[in-house]
């Protein structure tokens, strides 16, 4: 059974960096932190903290696009949207005009 301190808590264990990296690698293999934590006999919270520290978060935009590239794409898409909206209005007016003539 686990050793406990006088106040009922388990003593704090310390792990070296190599063990932490191997544990995080096990999370990648297992797919879930609770499975990996159970197989290592440790808390899931510790393993989650190591994973968050050692594995970089993915870039929010998929690839790491620069701010200037995103602004340029945004401007291009706004211009394209404006042109398409204008074309739609022209087609609406043409449809109404030809519908009037056929009556």
PDB file of C-alpha atoms in Angstrom:
ATOM      1  CA  UNK A   1       0.000   0.000   0.000  1.00  0.00           C
ATOM      2  CA  UNK A   2       1.105   3.618  -0.510  1.00  0.00           C
ATOM      3  CA  UNK A   3       3.085   5.213   2.264  1.00  0.00           C
ATOM      4  CA  UNK A   4       1.288   8.109   3.935  1.00  0.00           C
ATOM      5  CA  UNK A   5       2.402  11.020   6.058  1.00  0.00           C
ATOM      6  CA  UNK A   6       0.996  11.615   9.524  1.00  0.00           C
ATOM      7  CA  UNK A   7      -1.687  13.926   8.117  1.00  0.00           C
ATOM      8  CA  UNK A   8      -2.913  11.220   5.700  1.00  0.00           C
ATOM      9  CA  UNK A   9      -1.336  12.566   2.523  1.00  0.00           C
ATOM     10  CA  UNK A  10       1.079  10.667   0.317  1.00  0.00           C
ATOM     11  CA  UNK A  11       4.674  11.915   0.352  1.00  0.00           C
ATOM     12  CA  UNK A  12       5.634  14.079  -2.587  1.00  0.00           C
ATOM     13  CA  UNK A  13       7.682  12.247  -5.217  1.00  0.00           C
ATOM     14  CA  UNK A  14      10.164  13.913  -7.526  1.00  0.00           C
ATOM     15  CA  UNK A  15      10.843  12.765 -11.076  1.00  0.00           C
ATOM     16  CA  UNK A  16      13.788  13.541 -13.337  1.00  0.00           C
ATOM     17  CA  UNK A  17      13.368  15.167 -16.761  1.00  0.00           C
ATOM     18  CA  UNK A  18      14.035  11.923 -18.654  1.00  0.00           C
ATOM     19  CA  UNK A  19      11.172  10.205 -16.812  1.00  0.00           C
ATOM     20  CA  UNK A  20       8.866  13.142 -17.563  1.00  0.00           C
ATOM     21  CA  UNK A  21       9.714  13.029 -21.292  1.00  0.00           C
ATOM     22  CA  UNK A  22       9.136   9.268 -21.379  1.00  0.00           C
ATOM     23  CA  UNK A  23       5.823   9.689 -19.560  1.00  0.00           C
ATOM     24  CA  UNK A  24       4.680  12.343 -22.053  1.00  0.00           C
ATOM     25  CA  UNK A  25       5.731  10.025 -24.897  1.00  0.00           C
ATOM     26  CA  UNK A  26       3.595   7.300 -23.295  1.00  0.00           C
ATOM     27  CA  UNK A  27       0.616   9.686 -23.345  1.00  0.00           C
ATOM     28  CA  UNK A  28       1.093  10.026 -27.107  1.00  0.00           C
ATOM     29  CA  UNK A  29       1.154   6.231 -27.479  1.00  0.00           C
ATOM     30  CA  UNK A  30      -1.788   5.525 -25.161  1.00  0.00           C
ATOM     31  CA  UNK A  31      -3.846   8.440 -26.412  1.00  0.00           C
ATOM     32  CA  UNK A  32      -5.217   9.295 -22.957  1.00  0.00           C
ATOM     33  CA  UNK A  33      -3.491  10.714 -19.895  1.00  0.00           C
ATOM     34  CA  UNK A  34      -5.513   8.603 -17.460  1.00  0.00           C
ATOM     35  CA  UNK A  35      -4.336   5.334 -19.068  1.00  0.00           C
ATOM     36  CA  UNK A  36      -0.719   6.450 -19.067  1.00  0.00           C
ATOM     37  CA  UNK A  37      -0.965   7.760 -15.497  1.00  0.00           C
ATOM     38  CA  UNK A  38      -2.496   4.497 -14.299  1.00  0.00           C
ATOM     39  CA  UNK A  39       0.224   2.429 -15.964  1.00  0.00           C
ATOM     40  CA  UNK A  40       2.909   4.626 -14.342  1.00  0.00           C
ATOM     41  CA  UNK A  41       1.200   4.689 -10.931  1.00  0.00           C
ATOM     42  CA  UNK A  42       1.035   8.463 -10.721  1.00  0.00           C
ATOM     43  CA  UNK A  43      -1.560  11.231 -10.715  1.00  0.00           C
ATOM     44  CA  UNK A  44      -3.222  12.275 -13.933  1.00  0.00           C
ATOM     45  CA  UNK A  45      -2.883  15.960 -12.982  1.00  0.00           C
ATOM     46  CA  UNK A  46       0.909  15.722 -12.844  1.00  0.00           C
ATOM     47  CA  UNK A  47       1.024  14.018 -16.210  1.00  0.00           C
ATOM     48  CA  UNK A  48      -1.261  16.649 -17.754  1.00  0.00           C
ATOM     49  CA  UNK A  49       0.984  19.417 -16.405  1.00  0.00           C
ATOM     50  CA  UNK A  50       4.093  17.761 -17.851  1.00  0.00           C
ATOM     51  CA  UNK A  51       2.348  17.284 -21.186  1.00  0.00           C
ATOM     52  CA  UNK A  52       1.310  20.946 -21.305  1.00  0.00           C
ATOM     53  CA  UNK A  53       4.850  22.032 -20.441  1.00  0.00           C
ATOM     54  CA  UNK A  54       6.741  19.703 -22.798  1.00  0.00           C
ATOM     55  CA  UNK A  55       4.444  19.581 -25.846  1.00  0.00           C
ATOM     56  CA  UNK A  56       4.055  22.921 -27.631  1.00  0.00           C
ATOM     57  CA  UNK A  57       0.505  24.007 -28.396  1.00  0.00           C
ATOM     58  CA  UNK A  58      -0.426  24.018 -32.093  1.00  0.00           C
ATOM     59  CA  UNK A  59      -0.598  27.337 -33.910  1.00  0.00           C
ATOM     60  CA  UNK A  60      -4.186  28.670 -33.891  1.00  0.00           C
ATOM     61  CA  UNK A  61      -4.299  29.200 -37.666  1.00  0.00           C
ATOM     62  CA  UNK A  62      -3.057  25.791 -38.734  1.00  0.00           C
ATOM     63  CA  UNK A  63       0.210  26.841 -40.292  1.00  0.00           C
ATOM     64  CA  UNK A  64       2.029  29.677 -38.625  1.00  0.00           C
ATOM     65  CA  UNK A  65       0.955  32.470 -40.954  1.00  0.00           C
ATOM     66  CA  UNK A  66       2.237  35.918 -40.151  1.00  0.00           C
ATOM     67  CA  UNK A  67      -0.092  38.745 -39.223  1.00  0.00           C
ATOM     68  CA  UNK A  68       0.740  40.606 -42.436  1.00  0.00           C
ATOM     69  CA  UNK A  69      -0.136  37.561 -44.560  1.00  0.00           C
ATOM     70  CA  UNK A  70      -3.456  37.224 -42.750  1.00  0.00           C
ATOM     71  CA  UNK A  71      -4.226  40.930 -43.221  1.00  0.00           C
ATOM     72  CA  UNK A  72      -3.412  40.690 -46.936  1.00  0.00           C
ATOM     73  CA  UNK A  73      -5.650  37.647 -47.354  1.00  0.00           C
ATOM     74  CA  UNK A  74      -8.432  39.383 -45.425  1.00  0.00           C
ATOM     75  CA  UNK A  75      -8.206  42.445 -47.709  1.00  0.00           C
ATOM     76  CA  UNK A  76      -8.226  40.229 -50.814  1.00  0.00           C
ATOM     77  CA  UNK A  77     -11.289  38.323 -49.607  1.00  0.00           C
ATOM     78  CA  UNK A  78     -13.149  41.536 -48.731  1.00  0.00           C
ATOM     79  CA  UNK A  79     -12.468  42.878 -52.225  1.00  0.00           C
ATOM     80  CA  UNK A  80     -13.672  39.616 -53.783  1.00  0.00           C
ATOM     81  CA  UNK A  81     -16.813  39.666 -51.624  1.00  0.00           C
ATOM     82  CA  UNK A  82     -17.600  43.237 -52.681  1.00  0.00           C
ATOM     83  CA  UNK A  83     -17.242  42.278 -56.373  1.00  0.00           C
ATOM     84  CA  UNK A  84     -19.468  39.196 -55.988  1.00  0.00           C
ATOM     85  CA  UNK A  85     -22.133  41.206 -54.136  1.00  0.00           C
ATOM     86  CA  UNK A  86     -22.099  43.803 -56.940  1.00  0.00           C
ATOM     87  CA  UNK A  87     -22.453  41.057 -59.563  1.00  0.00           C
ATOM     88  CA  UNK A  88     -25.391  39.600 -57.641  1.00  0.00           C
ATOM     89  CA  UNK A  89     -27.148  42.982 -57.539  1.00  0.00           C
ATOM     90  CA  UNK A  90     -26.629  43.430 -61.295  1.00  0.00           C
ATOM     91  CA  UNK A  91     -28.118  39.980 -61.940  1.00  0.00           C
ATOM     92  CA  UNK A  92     -31.112  40.769 -59.697  1.00  0.00           C
ATOM     93  CA  UNK A  93     -31.790  43.979 -61.628  1.00  0.00           C
ATOM     94  CA  UNK A  94     -31.361  42.232 -64.984  1.00  0.00           C
ATOM     95  CA  UNK A  95     -33.766  39.486 -63.924  1.00  0.00           C
ATOM     96  CA  UNK A  96     -36.358  42.052 -62.834  1.00  0.00           C
ATOM     97  CA  UNK A  97     -35.910  44.012 -66.094  1.00  0.00           C
ATOM     98  CA  UNK A  98     -36.365  40.957 -68.332  1.00  0.00           C
ATOM     99  CA  UNK A  99     -39.294  39.718 -66.243  1.00  0.00           C
ATOM    100  CA  UNK A 100     -41.041  43.080 -66.804  1.00  0.00           C
ATOM    101  CA  UNK A 101     -40.446  42.933 -70.574  1.00  0.00           C
ATOM    102  CA  UNK A 102     -41.877  39.441 -70.911  1.00  0.00           C
ATOM    103  CA  UNK A 103     -45.185  40.460 -69.281  1.00  0.00           C
TER     104      UNK A 103
END
